[in-house]
CSV table of C-alpha atoms and ligand atoms in Angstrom, one decimal:
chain,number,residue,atom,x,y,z
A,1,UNK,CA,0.0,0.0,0.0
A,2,UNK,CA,1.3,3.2,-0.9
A,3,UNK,CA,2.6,5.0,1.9
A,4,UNK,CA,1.7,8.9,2.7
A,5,UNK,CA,5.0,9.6,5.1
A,6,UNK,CA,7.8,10.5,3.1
A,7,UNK,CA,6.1,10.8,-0.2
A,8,UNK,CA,7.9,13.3,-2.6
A,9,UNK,CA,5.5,16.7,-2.3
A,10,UNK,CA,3.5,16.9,-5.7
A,11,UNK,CA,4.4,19.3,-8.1
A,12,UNK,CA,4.2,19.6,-11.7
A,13,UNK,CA,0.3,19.8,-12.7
A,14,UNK,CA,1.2,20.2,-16.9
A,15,UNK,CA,-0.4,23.2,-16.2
A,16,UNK,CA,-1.0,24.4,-20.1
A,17,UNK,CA,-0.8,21.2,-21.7
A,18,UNK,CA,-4.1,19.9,-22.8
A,19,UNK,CA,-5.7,16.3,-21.4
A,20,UNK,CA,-4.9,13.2,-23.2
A,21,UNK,CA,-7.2,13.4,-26.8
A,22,UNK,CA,-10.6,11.9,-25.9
A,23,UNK,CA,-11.0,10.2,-29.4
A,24,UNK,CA,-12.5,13.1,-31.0
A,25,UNK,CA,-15.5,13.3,-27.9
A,26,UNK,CA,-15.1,17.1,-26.2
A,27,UNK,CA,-15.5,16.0,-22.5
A,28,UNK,CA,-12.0,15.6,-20.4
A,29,UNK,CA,-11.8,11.5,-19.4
A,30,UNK,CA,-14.8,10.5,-21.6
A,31,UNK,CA,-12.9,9.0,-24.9
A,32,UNK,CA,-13.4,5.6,-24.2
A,33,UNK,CA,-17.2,5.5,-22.4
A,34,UNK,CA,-19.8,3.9,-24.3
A,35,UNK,CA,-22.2,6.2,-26.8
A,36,UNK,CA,-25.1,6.4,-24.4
A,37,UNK,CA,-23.2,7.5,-21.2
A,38,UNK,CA,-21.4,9.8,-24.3
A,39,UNK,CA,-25.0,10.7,-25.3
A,40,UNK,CA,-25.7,12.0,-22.0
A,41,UNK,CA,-22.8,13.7,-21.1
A,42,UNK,CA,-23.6,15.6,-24.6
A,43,UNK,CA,-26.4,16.7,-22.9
A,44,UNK,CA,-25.0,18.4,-19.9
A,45,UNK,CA,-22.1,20.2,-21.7
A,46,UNK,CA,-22.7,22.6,-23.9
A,47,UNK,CA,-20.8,21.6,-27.5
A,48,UNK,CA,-20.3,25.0,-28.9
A,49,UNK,CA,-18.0,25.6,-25.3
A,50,UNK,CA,-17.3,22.3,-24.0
A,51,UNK,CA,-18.9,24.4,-20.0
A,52,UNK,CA,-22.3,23.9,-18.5
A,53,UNK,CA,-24.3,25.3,-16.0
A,54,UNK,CA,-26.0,23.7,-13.5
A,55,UNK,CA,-28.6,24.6,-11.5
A,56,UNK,CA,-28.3,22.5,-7.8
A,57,UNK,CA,-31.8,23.1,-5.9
A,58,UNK,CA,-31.2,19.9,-4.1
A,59,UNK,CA,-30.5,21.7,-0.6
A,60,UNK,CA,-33.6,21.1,0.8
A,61,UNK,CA,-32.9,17.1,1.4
A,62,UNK,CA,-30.8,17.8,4.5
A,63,UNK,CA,-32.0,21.6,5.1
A,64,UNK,CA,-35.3,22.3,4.4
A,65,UNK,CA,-37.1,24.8,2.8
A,66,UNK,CA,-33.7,27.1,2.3
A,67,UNK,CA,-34.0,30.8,1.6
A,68,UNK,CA,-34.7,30.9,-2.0
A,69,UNK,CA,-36.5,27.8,-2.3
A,70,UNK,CA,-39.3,27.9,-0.3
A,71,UNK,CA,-41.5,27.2,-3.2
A,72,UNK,CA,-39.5,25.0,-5.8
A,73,UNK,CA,-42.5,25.1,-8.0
A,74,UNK,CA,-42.4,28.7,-8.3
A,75,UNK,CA,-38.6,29.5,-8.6
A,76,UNK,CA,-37.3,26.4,-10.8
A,77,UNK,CA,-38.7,26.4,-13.9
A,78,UNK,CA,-38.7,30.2,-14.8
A,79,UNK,CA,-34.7,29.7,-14.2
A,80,UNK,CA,-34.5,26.4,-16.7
A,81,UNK,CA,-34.3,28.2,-19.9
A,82,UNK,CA,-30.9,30.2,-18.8
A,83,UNK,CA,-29.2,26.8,-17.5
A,84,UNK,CA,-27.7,23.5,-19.1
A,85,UNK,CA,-28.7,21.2,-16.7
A,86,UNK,CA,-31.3,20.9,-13.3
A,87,UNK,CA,-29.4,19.1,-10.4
A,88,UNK,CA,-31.8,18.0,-7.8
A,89,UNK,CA,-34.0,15.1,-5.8
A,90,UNK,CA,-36.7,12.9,-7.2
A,91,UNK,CA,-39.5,14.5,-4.9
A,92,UNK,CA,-38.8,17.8,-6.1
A,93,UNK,CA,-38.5,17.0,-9.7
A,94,UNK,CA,-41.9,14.8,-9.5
A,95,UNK,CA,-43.9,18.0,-7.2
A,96,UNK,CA,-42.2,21.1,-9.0
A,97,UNK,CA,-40.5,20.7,-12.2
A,98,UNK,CA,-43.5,19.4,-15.1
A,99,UNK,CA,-42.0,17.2,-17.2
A,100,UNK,CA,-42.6,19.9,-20.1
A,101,UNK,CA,-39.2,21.7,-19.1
A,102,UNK,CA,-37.1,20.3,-21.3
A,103,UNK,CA,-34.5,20.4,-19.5
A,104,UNK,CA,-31.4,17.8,-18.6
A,105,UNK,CA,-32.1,16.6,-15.3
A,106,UNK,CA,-29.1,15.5,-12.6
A,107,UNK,CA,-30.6,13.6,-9.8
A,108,UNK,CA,-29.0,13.8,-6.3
A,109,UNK,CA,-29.1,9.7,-5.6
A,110,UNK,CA,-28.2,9.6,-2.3
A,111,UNK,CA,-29.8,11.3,0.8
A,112,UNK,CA,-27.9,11.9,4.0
A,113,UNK,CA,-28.6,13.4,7.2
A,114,UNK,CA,-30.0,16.5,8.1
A,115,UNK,CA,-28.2,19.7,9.4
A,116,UNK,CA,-29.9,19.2,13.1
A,117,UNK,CA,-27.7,15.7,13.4
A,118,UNK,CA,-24.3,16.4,15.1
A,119,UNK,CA,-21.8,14.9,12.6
A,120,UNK,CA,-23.5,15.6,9.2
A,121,UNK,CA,-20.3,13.9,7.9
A,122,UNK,CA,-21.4,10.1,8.6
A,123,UNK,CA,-23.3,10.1,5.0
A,124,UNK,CA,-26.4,8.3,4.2
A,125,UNK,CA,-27.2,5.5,1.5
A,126,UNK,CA,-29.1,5.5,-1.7
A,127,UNK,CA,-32.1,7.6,-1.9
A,128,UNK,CA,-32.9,6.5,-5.6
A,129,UNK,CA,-31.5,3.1,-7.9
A,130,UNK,CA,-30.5,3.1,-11.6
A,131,UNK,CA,-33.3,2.0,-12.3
A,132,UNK,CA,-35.3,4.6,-11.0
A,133,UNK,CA,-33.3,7.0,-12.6
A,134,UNK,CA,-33.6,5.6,-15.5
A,135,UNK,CA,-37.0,6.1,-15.4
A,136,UNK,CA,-36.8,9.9,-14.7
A,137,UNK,CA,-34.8,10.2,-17.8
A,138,UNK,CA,-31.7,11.0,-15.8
A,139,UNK,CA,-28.8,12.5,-17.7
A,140,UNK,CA,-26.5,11.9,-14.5
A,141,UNK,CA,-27.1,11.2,-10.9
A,142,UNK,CA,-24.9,12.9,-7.8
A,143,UNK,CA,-23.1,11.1,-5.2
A,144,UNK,CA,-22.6,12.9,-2.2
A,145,UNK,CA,-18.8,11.9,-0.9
A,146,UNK,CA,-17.1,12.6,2.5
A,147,UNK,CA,-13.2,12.2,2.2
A,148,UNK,CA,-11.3,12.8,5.1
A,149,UNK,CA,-14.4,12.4,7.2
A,150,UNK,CA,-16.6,9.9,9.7
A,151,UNK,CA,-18.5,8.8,6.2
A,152,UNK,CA,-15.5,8.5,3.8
A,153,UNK,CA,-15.5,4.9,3.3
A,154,UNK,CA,-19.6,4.2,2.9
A,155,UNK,CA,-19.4,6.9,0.8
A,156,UNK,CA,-16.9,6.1,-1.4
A,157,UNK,CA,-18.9,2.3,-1.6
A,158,UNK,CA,-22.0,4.3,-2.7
A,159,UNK,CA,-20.1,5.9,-5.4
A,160,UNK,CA,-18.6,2.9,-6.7
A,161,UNK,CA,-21.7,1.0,-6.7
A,162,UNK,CA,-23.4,3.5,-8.5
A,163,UNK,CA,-20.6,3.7,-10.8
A,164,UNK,CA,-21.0,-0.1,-11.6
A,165,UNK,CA,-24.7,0.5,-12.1
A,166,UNK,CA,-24.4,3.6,-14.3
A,167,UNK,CA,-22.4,2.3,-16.5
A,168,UNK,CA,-25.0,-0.8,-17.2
A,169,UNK,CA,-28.0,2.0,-17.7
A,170,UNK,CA,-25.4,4.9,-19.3
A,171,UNK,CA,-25.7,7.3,-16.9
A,172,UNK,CA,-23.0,9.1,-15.8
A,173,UNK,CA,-22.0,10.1,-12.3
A,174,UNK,CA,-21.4,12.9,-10.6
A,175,UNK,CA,-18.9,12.5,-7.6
A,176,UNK,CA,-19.8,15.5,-5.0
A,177,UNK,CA,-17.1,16.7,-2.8
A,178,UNK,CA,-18.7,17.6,0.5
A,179,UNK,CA,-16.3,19.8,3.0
A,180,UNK,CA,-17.1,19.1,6.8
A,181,UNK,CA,-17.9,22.5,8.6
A,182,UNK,CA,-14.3,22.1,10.8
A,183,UNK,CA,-12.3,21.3,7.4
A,184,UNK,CA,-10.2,23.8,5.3
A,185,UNK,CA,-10.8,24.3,1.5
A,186,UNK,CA,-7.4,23.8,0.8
A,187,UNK,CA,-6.0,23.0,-2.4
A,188,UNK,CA,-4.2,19.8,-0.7
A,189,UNK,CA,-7.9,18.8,0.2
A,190,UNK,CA,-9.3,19.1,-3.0
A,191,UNK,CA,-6.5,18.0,-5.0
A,192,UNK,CA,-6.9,14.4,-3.1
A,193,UNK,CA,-10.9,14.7,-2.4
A,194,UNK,CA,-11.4,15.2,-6.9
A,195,UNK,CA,-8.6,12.9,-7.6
A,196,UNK,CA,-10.0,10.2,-5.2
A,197,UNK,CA,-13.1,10.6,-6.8
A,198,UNK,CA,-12.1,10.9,-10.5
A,199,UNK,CA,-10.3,7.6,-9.9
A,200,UNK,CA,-13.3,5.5,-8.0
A,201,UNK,CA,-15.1,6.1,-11.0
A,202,UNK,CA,-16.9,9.5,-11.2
A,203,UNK,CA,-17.5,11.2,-14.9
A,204,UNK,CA,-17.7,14.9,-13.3
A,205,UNK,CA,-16.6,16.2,-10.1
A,206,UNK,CA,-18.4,18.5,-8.4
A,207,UNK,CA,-16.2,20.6,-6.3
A,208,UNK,CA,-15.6,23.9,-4.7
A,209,UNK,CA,-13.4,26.7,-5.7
A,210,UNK,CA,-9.7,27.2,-3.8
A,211,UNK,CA,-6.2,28.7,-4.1
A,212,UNK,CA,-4.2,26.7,-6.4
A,213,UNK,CA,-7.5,25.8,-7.9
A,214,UNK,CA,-5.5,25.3,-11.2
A,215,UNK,CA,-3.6,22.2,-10.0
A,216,UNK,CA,-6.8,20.9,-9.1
A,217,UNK,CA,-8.3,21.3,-12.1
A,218,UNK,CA,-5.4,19.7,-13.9
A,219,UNK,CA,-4.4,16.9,-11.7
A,220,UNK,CA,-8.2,15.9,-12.0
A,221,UNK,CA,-8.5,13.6,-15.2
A,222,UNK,CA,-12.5,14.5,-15.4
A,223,UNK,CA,-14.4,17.4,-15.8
A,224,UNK,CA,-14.7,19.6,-12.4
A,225,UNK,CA,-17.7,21.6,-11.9
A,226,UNK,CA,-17.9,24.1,-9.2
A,227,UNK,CA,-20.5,24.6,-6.4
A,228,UNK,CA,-21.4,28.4,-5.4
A,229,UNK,CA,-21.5,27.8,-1.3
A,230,UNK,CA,-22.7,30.7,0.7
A,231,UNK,CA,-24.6,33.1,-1.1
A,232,UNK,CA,-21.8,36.3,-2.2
A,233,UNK,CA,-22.8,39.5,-3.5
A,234,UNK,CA,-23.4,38.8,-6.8
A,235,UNK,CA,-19.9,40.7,-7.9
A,236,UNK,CA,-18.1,38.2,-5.8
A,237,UNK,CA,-19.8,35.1,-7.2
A,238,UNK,CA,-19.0,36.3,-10.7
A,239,UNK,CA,-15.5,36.8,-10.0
A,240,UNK,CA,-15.3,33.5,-8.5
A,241,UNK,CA,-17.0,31.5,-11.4
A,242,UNK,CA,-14.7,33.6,-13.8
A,243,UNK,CA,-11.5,33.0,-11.9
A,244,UNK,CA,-12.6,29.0,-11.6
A,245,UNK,CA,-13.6,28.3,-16.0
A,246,UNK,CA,-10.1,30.5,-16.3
A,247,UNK,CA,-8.3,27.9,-13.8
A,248,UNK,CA,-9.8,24.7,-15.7
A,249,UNK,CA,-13.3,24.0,-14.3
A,250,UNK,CA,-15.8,23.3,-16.6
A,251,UNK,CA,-18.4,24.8,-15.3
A,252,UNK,CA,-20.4,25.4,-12.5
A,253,UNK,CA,-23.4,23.4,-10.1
A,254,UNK,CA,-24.2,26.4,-8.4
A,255,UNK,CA,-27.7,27.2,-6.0
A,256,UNK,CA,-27.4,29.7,-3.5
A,257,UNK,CA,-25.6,32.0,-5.3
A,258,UNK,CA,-28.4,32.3,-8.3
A,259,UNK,CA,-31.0,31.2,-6.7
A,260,UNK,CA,-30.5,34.2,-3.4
A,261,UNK,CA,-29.5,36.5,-5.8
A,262,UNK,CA,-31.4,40.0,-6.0
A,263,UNK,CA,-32.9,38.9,-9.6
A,264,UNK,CA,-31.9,35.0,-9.9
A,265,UNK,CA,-33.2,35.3,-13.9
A,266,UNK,CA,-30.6,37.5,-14.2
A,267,UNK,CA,-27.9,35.9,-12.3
A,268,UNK,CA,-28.2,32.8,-14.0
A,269,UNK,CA,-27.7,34.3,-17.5
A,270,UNK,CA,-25.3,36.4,-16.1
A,271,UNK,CA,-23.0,33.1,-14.5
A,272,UNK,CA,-23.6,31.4,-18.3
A,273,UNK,CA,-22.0,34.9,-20.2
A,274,UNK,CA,-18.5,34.0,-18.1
A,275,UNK,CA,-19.5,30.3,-18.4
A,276,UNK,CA,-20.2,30.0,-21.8
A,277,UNK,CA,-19.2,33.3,-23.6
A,278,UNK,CA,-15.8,34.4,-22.3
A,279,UNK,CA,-17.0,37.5,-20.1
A,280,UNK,CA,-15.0,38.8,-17.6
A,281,UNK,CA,-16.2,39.2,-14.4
A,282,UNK,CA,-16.6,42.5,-14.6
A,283,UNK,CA,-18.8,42.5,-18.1
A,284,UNK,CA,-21.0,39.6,-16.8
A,285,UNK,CA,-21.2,42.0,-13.8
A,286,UNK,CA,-22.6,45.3,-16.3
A,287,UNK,CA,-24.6,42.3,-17.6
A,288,UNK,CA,-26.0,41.6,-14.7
A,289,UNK,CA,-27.2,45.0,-13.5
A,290,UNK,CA,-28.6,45.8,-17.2
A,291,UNK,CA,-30.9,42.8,-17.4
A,292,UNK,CA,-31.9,43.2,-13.4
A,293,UNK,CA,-35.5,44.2,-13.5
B,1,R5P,C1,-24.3,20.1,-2.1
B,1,R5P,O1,-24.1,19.3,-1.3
B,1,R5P,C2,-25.5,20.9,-2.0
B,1,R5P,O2,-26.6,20.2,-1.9
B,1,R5P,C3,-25.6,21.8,-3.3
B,1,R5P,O3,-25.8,21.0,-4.4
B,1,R5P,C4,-24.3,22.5,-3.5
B,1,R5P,O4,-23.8,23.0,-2.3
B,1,R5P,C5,-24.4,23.6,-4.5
B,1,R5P,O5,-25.2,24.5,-4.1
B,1,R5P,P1,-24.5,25.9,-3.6
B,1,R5P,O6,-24.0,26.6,-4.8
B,1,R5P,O7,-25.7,26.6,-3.0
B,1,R5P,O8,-23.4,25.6,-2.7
């Protein structure tokens, strides 16, 4: 087993050298997956830039009704035209979203324990099978991993498993990177946390911006998509998505931040100008403000 004390200190990231050729397909790691799992990732990035946006709504299956989303029904499908894809649970797809938005749909396919339990970090288990989301017409379903913490090991079985069963029905994976509240965002945690992941299987990681997020991005041999966290003025959670597609990610999964914004309609578009089209922070900012209502 490899051993962690004594190992040479990491270093050289080929930062500016481009990922191994995928066989012609545009996603990072995805040259040698079958056509439907291909099909699907198709789906969730965008082929004219190779980025997506995602829209995560899932927070209420640990938090409740969350500031922002304390009527899904109301606030998710006016917001599905400006995204790529809609990342959340089966109840709130089958209650809010009609089947009419024609929108990619991620589903979040485990559950795990509320905010009121002390260690939040244990995990959970599977909150929907393959076949299930199969049935929902599931582009990809999300994985909720804990590395480093109480739930690392169940988790990391969960995501394998669902890995193994993906890969019968085509669906890709999302591998979530989940930061306990007394852990720091390093780039040494997320460097191992996406790398474990990418490596147990996952097709996308779903991480969250960092210093050094550029060796992150490129040790990673699979897309990395960023979560927003805490809600930022909206400035702020420009600059970050800008600073994260210029570092490597390939997009974003982001809630609070669009969906707690002053106008979410316009945050959304204004995360898939820097996302998509190459603005600056600052333009997608001016964006912003000029299509607030
Ligand atoms: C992840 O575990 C959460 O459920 C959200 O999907 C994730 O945190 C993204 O949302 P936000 O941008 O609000 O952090």
């Amino acid at each position: 087993m490899a051993d962690a004390v004594g190992n040479k200190a990491s270093k050289d990231y080929g930062v500016g050298v481009p990922p191994p050729d995928s066989g012609g397909f545009p996603i990072k790691g995805a040259g040698h997956l079958d056509w439907g799992m291909q099909h699907r990732l198709a789906q969730m990035f965008s082929p004219a830039s190779g980025n997506t946006v995602m829209l995560a709504f899932d927070h209420g299956y640990i938090m409740g009704p969350t500031s922002g989303l304390e009527r899904l029904d109301l606030v998710i499908p006016p917001l599905a035209p400006y995204v790529n894809v809609l990342m959340g649970t089966r109840g709130a797809f089958k209650t809010c979203v009609p089947p009419t938005v024609q929108k990619p749909i991620c589903l979040r396919s485990t559950y795990d324990t509320s905010v009121l339990f002390e260690d939040m970090t244990v995990g959970g288990g599977i909150a929907i099978d393959m076949e299930n989301a199969v049935a929902m017409d599931a582009v990809a379903v999300a994985v909720q991993t804990f590395i480093g913490s109480a739930g690392e090991a169940r988790s990391l079985e969960l995501l394998a498993r669902t890995v193994d069963a993906g890969t019968k029905a085509g669906i890709p994976t999302l591998g979530v990177v989940a930061v306990g509240k007394d852990m720091a965002r390093t780039e040494q945690f997320f460097l191992l946390a996406t790398r474990m992941l990418a490596e147990n299987g996952a097709h996308v990681v779903k991480s969250y911006y960092c210093d050094g997020f550029e060796h992150v991005t490129h040790a990673c041999p699979v897309p990395i998509v960023i979560a927003g966290g805490k809600k930022l003025p909206e400035s702020e959670a420009l600059t970050m998505a800008y600073r994260a597609i210029n570092e490597g990610a390939r997009g974003v999964d982001m809630g609070r931040n669009i969906f707690q914004a002053d106008d979410p309609n316009a945050m959304a578009q204004a995360v898939g100008k820097v996302v998509h089209e190459a603005f600056t922070d600052k333009r997608a900012y001016e964006f912003y403000l000029d299509v607030k209502s």
